[in-house]
Short mmCIF file of C-alpha atoms and ligand atoms in Angstrom, two decimals:
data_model
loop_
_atom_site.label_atom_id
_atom_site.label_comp_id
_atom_site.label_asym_id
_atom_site.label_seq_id
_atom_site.Cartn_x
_atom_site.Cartn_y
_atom_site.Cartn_z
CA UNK A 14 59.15 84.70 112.74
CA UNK A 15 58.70 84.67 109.20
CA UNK A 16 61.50 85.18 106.52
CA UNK A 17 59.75 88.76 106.03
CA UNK A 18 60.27 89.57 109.28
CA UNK A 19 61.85 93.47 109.98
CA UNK A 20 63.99 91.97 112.83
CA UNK A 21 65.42 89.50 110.46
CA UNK A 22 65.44 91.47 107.11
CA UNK A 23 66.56 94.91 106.99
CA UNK A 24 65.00 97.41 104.78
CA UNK A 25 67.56 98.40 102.78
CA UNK A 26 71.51 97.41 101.75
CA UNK A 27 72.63 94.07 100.33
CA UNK A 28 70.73 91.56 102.77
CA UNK A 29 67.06 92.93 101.75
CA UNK A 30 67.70 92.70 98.00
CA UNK A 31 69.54 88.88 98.53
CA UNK A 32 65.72 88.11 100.31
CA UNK A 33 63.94 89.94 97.80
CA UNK A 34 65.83 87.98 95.16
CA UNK A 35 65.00 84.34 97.33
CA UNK A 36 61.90 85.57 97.83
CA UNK A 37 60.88 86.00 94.33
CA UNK A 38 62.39 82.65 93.60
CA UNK A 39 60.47 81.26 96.07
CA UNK A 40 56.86 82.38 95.02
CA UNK A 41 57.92 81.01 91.43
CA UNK A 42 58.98 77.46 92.29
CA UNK A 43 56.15 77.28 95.00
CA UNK A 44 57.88 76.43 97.91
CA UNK A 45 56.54 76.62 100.81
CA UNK A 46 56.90 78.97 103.93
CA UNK A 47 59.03 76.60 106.22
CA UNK A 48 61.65 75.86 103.37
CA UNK A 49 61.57 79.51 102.77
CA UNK A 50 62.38 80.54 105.83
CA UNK A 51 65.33 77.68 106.12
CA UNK A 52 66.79 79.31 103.04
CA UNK A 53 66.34 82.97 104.03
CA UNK A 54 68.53 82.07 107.53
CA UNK A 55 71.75 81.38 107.48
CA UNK A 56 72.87 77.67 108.93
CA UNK A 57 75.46 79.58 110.87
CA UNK A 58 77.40 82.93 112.02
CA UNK A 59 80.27 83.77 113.73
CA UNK A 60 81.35 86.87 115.09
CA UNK A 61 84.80 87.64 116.56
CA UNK A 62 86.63 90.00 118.19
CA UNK A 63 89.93 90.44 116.48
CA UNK A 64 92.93 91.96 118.35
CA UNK A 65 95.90 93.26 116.47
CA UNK A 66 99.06 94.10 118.18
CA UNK A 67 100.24 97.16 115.64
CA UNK A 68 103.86 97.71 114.46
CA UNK A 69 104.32 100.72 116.64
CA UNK A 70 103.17 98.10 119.76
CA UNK A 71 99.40 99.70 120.35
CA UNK A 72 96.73 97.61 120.59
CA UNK A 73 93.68 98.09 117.94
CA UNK A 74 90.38 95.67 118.05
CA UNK A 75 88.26 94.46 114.52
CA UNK A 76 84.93 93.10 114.20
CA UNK A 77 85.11 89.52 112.29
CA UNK A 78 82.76 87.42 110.69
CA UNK A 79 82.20 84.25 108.93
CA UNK A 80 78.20 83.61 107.88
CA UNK A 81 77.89 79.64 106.79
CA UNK A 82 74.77 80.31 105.02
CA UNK A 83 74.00 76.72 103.94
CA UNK A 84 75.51 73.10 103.53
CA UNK A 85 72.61 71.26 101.75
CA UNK A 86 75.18 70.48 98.70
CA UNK A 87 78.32 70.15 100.05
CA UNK A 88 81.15 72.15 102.62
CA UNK A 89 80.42 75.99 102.64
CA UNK A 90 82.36 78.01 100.06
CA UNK A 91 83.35 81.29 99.79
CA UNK A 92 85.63 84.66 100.16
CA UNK A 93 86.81 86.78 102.74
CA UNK A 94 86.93 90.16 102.62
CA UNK A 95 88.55 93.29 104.10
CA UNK A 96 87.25 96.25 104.06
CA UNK A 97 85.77 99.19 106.33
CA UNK A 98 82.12 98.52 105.01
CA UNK A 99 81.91 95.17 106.39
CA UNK A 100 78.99 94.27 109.09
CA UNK A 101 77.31 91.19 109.63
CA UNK A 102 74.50 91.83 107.52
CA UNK A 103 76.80 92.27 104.56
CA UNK A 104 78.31 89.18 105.05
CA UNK A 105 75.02 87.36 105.33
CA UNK A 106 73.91 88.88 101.84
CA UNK A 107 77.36 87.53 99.96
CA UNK A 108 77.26 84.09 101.99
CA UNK A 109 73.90 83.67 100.57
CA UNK A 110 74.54 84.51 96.90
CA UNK A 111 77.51 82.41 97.40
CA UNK A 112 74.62 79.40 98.06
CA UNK A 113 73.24 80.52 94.58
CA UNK A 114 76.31 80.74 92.61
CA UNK A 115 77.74 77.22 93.52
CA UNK A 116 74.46 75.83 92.89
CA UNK A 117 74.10 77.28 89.42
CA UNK A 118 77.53 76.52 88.13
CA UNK A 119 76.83 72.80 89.69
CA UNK A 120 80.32 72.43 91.83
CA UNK A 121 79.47 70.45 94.95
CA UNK A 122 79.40 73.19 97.68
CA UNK A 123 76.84 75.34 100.21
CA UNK A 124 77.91 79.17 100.49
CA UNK A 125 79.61 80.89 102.91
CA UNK A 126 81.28 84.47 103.26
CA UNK A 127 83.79 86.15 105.81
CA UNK A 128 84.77 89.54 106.67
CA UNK A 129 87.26 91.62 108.61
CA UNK A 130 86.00 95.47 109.12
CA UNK A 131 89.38 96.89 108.20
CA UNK A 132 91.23 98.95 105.91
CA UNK A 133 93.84 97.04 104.92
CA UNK A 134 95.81 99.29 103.15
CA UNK A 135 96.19 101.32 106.29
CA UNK A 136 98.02 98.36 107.61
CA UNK A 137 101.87 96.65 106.96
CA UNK A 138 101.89 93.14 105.63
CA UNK A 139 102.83 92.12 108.93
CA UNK A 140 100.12 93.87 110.69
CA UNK A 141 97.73 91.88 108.01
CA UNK A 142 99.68 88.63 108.56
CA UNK A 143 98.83 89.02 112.45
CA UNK A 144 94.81 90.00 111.88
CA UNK A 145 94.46 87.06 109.60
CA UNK A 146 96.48 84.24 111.78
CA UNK A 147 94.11 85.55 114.69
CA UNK A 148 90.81 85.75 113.20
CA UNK A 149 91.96 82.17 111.52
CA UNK A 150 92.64 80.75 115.00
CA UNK A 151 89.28 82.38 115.94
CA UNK A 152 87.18 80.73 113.48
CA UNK A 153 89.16 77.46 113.60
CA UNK A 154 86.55 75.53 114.64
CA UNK A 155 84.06 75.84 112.32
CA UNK A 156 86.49 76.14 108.98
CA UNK A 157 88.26 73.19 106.99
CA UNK A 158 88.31 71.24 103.49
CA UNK A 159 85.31 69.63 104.78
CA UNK A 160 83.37 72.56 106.22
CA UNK A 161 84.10 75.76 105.00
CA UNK A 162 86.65 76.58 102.66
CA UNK A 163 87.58 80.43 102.07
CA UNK A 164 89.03 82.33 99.04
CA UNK A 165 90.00 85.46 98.36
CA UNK A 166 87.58 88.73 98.10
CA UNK A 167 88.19 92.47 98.45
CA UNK A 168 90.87 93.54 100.31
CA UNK A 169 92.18 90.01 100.66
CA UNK A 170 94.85 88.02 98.18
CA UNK A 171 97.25 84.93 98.09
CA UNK A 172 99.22 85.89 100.89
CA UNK A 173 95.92 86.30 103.19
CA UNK A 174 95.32 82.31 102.23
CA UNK A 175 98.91 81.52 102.95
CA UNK A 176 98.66 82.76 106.14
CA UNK A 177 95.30 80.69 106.73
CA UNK A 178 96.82 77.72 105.29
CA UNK A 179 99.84 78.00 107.72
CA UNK A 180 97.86 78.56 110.77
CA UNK A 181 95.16 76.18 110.42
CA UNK A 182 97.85 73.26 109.31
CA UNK A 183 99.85 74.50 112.62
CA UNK A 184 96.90 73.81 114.52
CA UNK A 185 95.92 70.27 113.02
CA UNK A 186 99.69 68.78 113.25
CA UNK A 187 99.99 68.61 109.03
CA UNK A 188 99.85 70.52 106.11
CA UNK A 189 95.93 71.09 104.75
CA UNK A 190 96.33 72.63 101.31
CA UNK A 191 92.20 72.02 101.07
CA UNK A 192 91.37 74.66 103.96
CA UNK A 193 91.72 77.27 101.19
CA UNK A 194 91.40 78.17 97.59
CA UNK A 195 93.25 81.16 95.58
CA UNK A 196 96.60 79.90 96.96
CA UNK A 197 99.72 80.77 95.85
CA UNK A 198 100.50 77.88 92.93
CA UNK A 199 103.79 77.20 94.57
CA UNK A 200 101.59 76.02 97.84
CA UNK A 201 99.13 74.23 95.78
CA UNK A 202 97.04 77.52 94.56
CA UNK A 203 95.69 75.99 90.83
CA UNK A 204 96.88 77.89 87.93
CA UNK A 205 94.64 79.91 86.37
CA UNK A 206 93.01 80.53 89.22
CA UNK A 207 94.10 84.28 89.67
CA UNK A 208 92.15 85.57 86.52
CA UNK A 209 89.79 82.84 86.28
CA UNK A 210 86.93 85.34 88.03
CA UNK A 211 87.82 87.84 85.23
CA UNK A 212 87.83 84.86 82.29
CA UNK A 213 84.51 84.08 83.68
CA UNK A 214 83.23 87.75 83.59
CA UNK A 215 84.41 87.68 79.88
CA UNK A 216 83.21 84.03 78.45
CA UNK A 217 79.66 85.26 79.81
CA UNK A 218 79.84 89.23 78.30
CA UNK A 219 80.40 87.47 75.30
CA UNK A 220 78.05 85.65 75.51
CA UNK A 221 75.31 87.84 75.94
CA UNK A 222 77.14 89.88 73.22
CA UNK A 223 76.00 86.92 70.94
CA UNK A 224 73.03 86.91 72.33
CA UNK A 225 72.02 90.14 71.18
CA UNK A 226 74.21 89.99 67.83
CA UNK A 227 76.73 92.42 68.64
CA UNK A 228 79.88 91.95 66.81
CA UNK A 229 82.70 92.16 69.92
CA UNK A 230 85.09 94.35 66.79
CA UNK A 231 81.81 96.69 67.15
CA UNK A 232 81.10 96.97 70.61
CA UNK A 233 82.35 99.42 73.33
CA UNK A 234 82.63 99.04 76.76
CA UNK A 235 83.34 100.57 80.16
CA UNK A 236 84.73 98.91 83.10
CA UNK A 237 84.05 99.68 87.17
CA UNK A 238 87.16 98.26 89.15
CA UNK A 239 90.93 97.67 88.44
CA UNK A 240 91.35 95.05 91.35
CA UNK A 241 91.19 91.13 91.18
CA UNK A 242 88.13 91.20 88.73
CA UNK A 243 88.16 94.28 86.43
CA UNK A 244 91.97 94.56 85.51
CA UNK A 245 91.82 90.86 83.74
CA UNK A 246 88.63 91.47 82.39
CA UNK A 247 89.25 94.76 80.70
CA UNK A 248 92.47 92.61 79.38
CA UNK A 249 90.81 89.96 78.19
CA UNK A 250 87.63 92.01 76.79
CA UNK A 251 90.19 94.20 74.76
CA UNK A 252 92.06 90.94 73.59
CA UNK A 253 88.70 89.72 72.36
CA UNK A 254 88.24 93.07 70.34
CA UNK A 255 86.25 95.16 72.43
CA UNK A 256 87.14 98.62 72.98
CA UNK A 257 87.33 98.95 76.11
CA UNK A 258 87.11 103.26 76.64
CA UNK A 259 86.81 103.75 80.23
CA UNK A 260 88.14 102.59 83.70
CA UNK A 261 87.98 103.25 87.04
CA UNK A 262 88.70 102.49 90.49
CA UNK A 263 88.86 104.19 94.16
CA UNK A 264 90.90 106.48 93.35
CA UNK A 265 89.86 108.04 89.70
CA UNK A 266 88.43 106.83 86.06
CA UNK A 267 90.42 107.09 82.79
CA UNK A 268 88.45 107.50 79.47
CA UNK A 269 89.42 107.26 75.66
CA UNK A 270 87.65 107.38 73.23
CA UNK A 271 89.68 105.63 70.75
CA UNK A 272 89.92 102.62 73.51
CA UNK A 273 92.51 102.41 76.26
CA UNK A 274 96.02 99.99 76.21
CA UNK A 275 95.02 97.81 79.35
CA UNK A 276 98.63 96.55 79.35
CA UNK A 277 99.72 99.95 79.22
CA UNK A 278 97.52 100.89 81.96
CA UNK A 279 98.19 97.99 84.07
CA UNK A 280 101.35 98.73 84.05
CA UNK A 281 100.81 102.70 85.48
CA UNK A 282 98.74 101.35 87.80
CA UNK A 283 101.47 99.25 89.06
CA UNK A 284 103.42 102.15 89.51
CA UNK A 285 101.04 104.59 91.16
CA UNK A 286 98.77 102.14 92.66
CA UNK A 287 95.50 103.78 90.40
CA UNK A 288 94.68 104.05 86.75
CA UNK A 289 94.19 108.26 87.96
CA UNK A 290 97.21 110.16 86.46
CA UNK A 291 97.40 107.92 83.36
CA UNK A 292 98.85 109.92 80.11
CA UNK A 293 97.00 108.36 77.22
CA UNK A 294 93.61 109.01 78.90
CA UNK A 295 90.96 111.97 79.86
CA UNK A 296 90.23 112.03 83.97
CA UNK A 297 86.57 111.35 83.85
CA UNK A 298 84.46 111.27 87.20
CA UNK A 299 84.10 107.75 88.40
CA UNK A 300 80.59 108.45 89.44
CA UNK A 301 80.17 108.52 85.27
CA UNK A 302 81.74 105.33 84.23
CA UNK A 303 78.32 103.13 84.08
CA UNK A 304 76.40 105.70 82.57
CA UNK A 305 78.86 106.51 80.21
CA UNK A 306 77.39 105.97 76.38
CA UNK A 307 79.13 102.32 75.71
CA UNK A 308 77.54 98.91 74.56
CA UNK A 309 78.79 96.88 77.56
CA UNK A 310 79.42 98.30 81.22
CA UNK A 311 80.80 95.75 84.04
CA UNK A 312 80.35 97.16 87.25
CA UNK A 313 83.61 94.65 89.07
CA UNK A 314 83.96 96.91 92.65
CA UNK A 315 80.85 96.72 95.38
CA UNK A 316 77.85 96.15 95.94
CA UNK A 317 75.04 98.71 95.59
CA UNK A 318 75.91 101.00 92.53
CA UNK A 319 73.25 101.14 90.38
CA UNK A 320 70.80 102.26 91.97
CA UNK A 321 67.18 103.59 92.02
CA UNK A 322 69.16 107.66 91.75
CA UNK A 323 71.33 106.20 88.64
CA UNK A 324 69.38 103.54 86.86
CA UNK A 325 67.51 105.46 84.45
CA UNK A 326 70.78 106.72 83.67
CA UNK A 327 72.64 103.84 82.28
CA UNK A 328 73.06 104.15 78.65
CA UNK A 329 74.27 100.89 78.22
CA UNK A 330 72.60 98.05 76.13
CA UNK A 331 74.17 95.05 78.46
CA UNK A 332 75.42 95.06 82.46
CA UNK A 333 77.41 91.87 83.13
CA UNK A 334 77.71 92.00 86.87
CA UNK A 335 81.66 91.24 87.51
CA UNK A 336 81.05 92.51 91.39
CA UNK A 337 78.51 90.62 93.95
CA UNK A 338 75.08 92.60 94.21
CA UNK A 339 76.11 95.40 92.16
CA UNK A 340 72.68 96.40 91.10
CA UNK A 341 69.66 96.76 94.24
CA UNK A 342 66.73 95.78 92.89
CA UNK A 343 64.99 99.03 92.60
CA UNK A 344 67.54 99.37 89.71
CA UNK A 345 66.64 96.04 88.52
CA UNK A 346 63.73 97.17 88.08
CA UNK A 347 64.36 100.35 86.15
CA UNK A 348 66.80 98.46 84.18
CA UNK A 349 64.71 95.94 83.02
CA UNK A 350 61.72 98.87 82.34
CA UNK A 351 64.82 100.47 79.79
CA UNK A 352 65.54 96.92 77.67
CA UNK A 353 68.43 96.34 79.62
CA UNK A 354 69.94 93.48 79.79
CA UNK A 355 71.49 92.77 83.24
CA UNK A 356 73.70 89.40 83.77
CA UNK A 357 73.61 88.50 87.45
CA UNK A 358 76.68 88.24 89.36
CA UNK A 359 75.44 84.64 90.63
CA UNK A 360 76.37 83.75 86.97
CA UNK A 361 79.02 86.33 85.38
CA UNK A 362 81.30 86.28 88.52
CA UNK A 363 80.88 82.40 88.76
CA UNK A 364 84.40 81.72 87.24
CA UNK A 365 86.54 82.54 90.82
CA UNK A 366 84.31 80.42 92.72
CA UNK A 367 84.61 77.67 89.62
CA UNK A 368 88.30 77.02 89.66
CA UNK A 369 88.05 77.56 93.52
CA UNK A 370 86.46 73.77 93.46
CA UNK A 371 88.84 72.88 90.54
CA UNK A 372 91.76 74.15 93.11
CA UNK A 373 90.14 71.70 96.10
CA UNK A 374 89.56 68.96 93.91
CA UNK A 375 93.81 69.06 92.83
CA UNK A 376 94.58 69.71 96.59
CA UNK A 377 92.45 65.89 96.98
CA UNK A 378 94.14 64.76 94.11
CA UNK A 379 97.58 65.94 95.13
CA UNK A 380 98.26 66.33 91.36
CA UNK A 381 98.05 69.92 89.81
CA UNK A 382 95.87 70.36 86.28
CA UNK A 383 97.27 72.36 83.18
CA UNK A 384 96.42 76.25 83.04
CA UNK A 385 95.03 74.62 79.26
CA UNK A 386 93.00 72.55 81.33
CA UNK A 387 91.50 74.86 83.93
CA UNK A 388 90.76 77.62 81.64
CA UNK A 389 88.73 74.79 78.86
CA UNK A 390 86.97 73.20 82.10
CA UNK A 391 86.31 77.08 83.24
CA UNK A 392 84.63 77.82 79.87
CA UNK A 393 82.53 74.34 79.88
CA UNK A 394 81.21 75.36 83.29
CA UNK A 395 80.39 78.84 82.54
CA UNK A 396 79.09 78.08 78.98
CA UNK A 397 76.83 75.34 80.48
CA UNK A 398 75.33 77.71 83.25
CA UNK A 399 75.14 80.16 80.63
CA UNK A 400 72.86 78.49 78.02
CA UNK A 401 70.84 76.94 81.92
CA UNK A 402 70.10 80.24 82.42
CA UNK A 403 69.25 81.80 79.02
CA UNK A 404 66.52 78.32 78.61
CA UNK A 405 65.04 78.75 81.69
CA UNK A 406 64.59 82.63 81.41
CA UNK A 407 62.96 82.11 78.15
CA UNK A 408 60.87 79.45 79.28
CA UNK A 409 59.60 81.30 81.98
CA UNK A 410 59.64 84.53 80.89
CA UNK A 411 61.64 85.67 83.73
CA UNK A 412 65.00 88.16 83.66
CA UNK A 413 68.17 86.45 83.92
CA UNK A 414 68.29 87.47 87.77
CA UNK A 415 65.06 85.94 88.23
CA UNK A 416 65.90 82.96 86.63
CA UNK A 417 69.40 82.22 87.80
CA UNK A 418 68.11 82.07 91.28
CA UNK A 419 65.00 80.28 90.54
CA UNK A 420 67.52 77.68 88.83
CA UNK A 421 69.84 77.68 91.52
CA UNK A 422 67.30 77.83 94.69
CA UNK A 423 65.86 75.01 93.30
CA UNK A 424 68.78 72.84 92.85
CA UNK A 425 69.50 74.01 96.91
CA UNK A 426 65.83 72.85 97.81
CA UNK A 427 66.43 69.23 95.79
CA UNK A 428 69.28 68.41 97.97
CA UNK A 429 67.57 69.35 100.77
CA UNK A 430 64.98 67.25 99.36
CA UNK A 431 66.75 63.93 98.98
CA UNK A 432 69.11 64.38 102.06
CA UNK A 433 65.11 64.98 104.12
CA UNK A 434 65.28 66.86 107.62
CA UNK A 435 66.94 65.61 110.44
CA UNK A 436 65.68 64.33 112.71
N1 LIG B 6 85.16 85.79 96.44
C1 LIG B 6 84.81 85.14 95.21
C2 LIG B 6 83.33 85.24 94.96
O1 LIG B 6 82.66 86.12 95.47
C3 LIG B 6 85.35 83.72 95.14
C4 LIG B 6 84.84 82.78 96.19
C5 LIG B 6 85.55 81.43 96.21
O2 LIG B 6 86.36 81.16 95.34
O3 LIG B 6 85.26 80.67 97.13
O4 LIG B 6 82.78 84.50 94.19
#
C-alpha cells in the first residue's frame, strides 16, 4: 500500500490535509517512497474501551485512543483530548503534527496524541477522575517519561494529569512526575507552563506583525477561542497594544469596536462560563469572528474552520494558527491566492509543547526553573523557529506551512537517518 492509499488516507477531515501537508514536504526534500510511507503511518495506535461507572451507578462505555505517531527523535509527546468529535483518524492527524512541531522547535521528542470521545462537561469531576484513571490504566503499557508523555488538550486540564500522574505512579511502586507535562506546579507542573501555549501564539503574531511592518498600537485583531489558548493570548495581545475587538467561543462572540477589556471579560466568563452575555460588548455571530474586518485573526478552538466555503472571506491581512489544523488546505490555498499570510500551528502553537519539555527536563532535574526563566527560554525557542522558518520559506519560495514542515520532516528523516533501520 502506498501512503496515497484510500484505505489508509481518508478524503477529507484532519488526517488527509496532515498527508497532504507530508506529502508536499516530501516531493520537496526528495525523499523517497519507502521513507514516505514510514512517515505517513503512525509507529503505533491504541484503541480502548473505556468504562465509566456514573454518579447515579449506570454504566456508560467511551472510545479511547492514543496514536504514537513516531519516535525517531526521542519519547512520543503530546496532548489528550476530550471531546465528542474525537475518532481515531483525528487523533492520527494531531499525533502527526505533533511529530512536526517538536521537530521544528528542536526539543528532543517524536509526536503522539490521545483522545477520549466524551463530553466532559456533561460529566462531575469525579466521573472525569474515574474515565481518566481507567483509560490511564488502559494505556499503561505503552505510556511513561521514556515513551510517551501526555499534556493537556481540549477538554482536558491539570487535574486530568494529576490523575494520570497518580495512577501510573500507583502502578510502578513510586512517584513519576515525568509521565506527564501541564501538571499542577505544586506536583511538579513548571511555572509558566499554563499560558506558555498562548505566550507562544503571541511572540510569533508579533512577529509576523514585524514582518509585515505593522505597528502592534495600529493593528486590530479578532480572536476564535476563550479556553487554554485564546483567553491568554487575547491578554497578552492587548497587553502588547493590540486591540483586540472580537471574541468568541462555543457558546457566543463579543465584539467592540473600540477593543474589548480581556481582564474584564475573563472575569464574566468566569462567572457565566462564556464571554456571551458580556455588557461592554455587541453579540456578534461566531460564525463571523475570522472574517470579521481586523489586521490579525487567531483561530485558537478546532480544527477545520477555514475552509474552502469561508476562505475567500477572510478579511484579514495575517492568520496565526493558535488551534492544531485550523485551516484545510483547500483554504490554504485560497488564502495564499488573497496575500494572506497564514502562520502554521506546527509553529505558532509550539509554545505548550515547548515548556512541556522544559517541564520534563525539571521533573529529571528534580529542581524547578524561574517563571523569568521559562518564559526567556520560551521566547529563544520560538524566536529561533521563527526566523528557521521565515529563511527557509524565502529561500525556497515556499508558504510558511510548506516550509515549516519541509524544515521539520526533514529534521524527522535525519534522525532516522543516523539512527539507520533496524534490523
Ligand atoms: N496539546 C498541546 C499541543 O497540541 C500541548 C502538547 C504537549 O505539551 O505535549 O501542542
Amino acid at each position: 500500500m502506498t501512503p496515497t492509499d484510500s484505505a489508509v488516507i481518508p478524503t477529507a477531515g484532519p488526517l488527509e490535509d496532515a498527508h497532504a501537508q507530508l506529502a508536499a514536504a516530501a516531493r520537496h526534500l526528495q525523499v523517497n517512497e519507502g521513507i514516505h510511507e514510514m512517515l505517513a503511518r503512525p509507529r503505533r495506535e491504541m484503541q480502548v474501551s473505556v468504562p465509566l461507572r456514573r454518579d447515579d451507578g449506570s454504566i456508560a462505555v467511551y472510545e479511547g485512543f492514543r496514536v504514537q505517531h513516531n519516535f525517531s527523535r526521542g519519547p512520543a509527546k503530546g496532548g489528550l483530548r476530550y471531546s465528542t468529535a474525537v475518532d481515531l483518524d483525528e487523533v492520527r492527524a494531531l499525533a502527526m503534527w505533533m511529530t512536526w512541531k517538536c521537530a521544528l522547535v528542536d526539543v528532543p521528542y517524536g509526536g503522539a496524541k490521545g483522545g477520549i470521545a466524551i463530553e466532559p462537561r456533561d460529566h462531575s469531576a469525579s466521573e472525569l477522575e474515574r474515565v481518566t484513571r481507567r483509560y490511564t490504566s488502559e494505556i499503561l503499557p505503552i505510556i511513561g517519561p521514556e515513551v510517551d508523555v501526555p499534556a493537556p488538550d481540549i477538554g482536558t486540564d491539570e487535574h486530568t494529569m494529576a490523575w494520570i500522574m497518580d495512577t501510573y505512579s500507583i502502578a510502578m511502586g513510586h512517584t513519576v512526575p515525568g509521565v506527564v507535562t501541564g501538571k499542577p506546579v505544586s506536583l511538579g507542573g513548571s511555572l509558566g507552563r499554563a499560558s506558555a501555549t498562548s505566550r507562544g501564539v503571541t511572540h510569533i503574531a508579533l512577529l509576523a506583525m514585524a514582518g509585515r511592518d505593522m505597528d502592534p498600537h495600529q493593528t486590530t485583531a479578532a480572536v476564535q477561542g476563550f479556553g487554554k489558548v485564546g483567553r491568554d493570548t487575547a491578554r497578552f495581545l492587548a497587553a502588547a497594544g493590540v486591540k483586540v475587538i472580537a471574541v468568541s467561543d462555543v457558546d457566543g462572540a463579543v465584539y467592540s469596536e473600540h477593543g474589548l477589556d480581556i481582564t474584564h471579560l475573563s472575569d464574566h466568563a468566569d462567572e457565566t462560563g462564556s464571554v456571551a452575555g458580556y455588557e461592554h460588548g455587541e453579540a456578534i455571530d461566531p460564525r463571523s469572528i475570522l472574517l470579521l474586518d481586523v489586521d490579525v485573526v487567531v483561530p485558537a478552538a478546532v480544527e477545520g474552520v477555514l475552509t474552502a466555503d469561508n476562505a475567500d472571506k477572510v478579511q484579514a491581512r495575517i492568520v496565526v494558527e493558535g488551534a492544531n489544523g485550523p485551516t484545510t488546505k483547500d483554504a490554504d490555498a485560497i488564502l495564499a491566492d488573497k496575500g494572506v499570510l497564514v502562520v502554521p500551528d506546527i509553529l505558532a502553537n509550539a509554545g505548550g509543547v515547548t515548556v512541556s519539555y522544559f517541564e520534563w527536563v525539571q521533573a529529571h532535574q528534580a529542581f524547578q526553573w524561574s517563571e523569568t526563566e521559562v518564559n526567556s527560554r520560551l521566547e529563544d525557542k520560538m524566536t529561533k523557529a521563527w526566523h528557521d522558518v521565515v529563511g527557509y520559506a524565502s529561500g525556497h519560495g515556499m508558504s510558511y506551512r510548506e516550509a515549516a514542515t519541509a524544515l521539520a520532516v526533514h529534521r524527522v528523516i535525519e534522525a532516522h537517518r543516523l539512527r539507520g533501520l533496524y534490523p
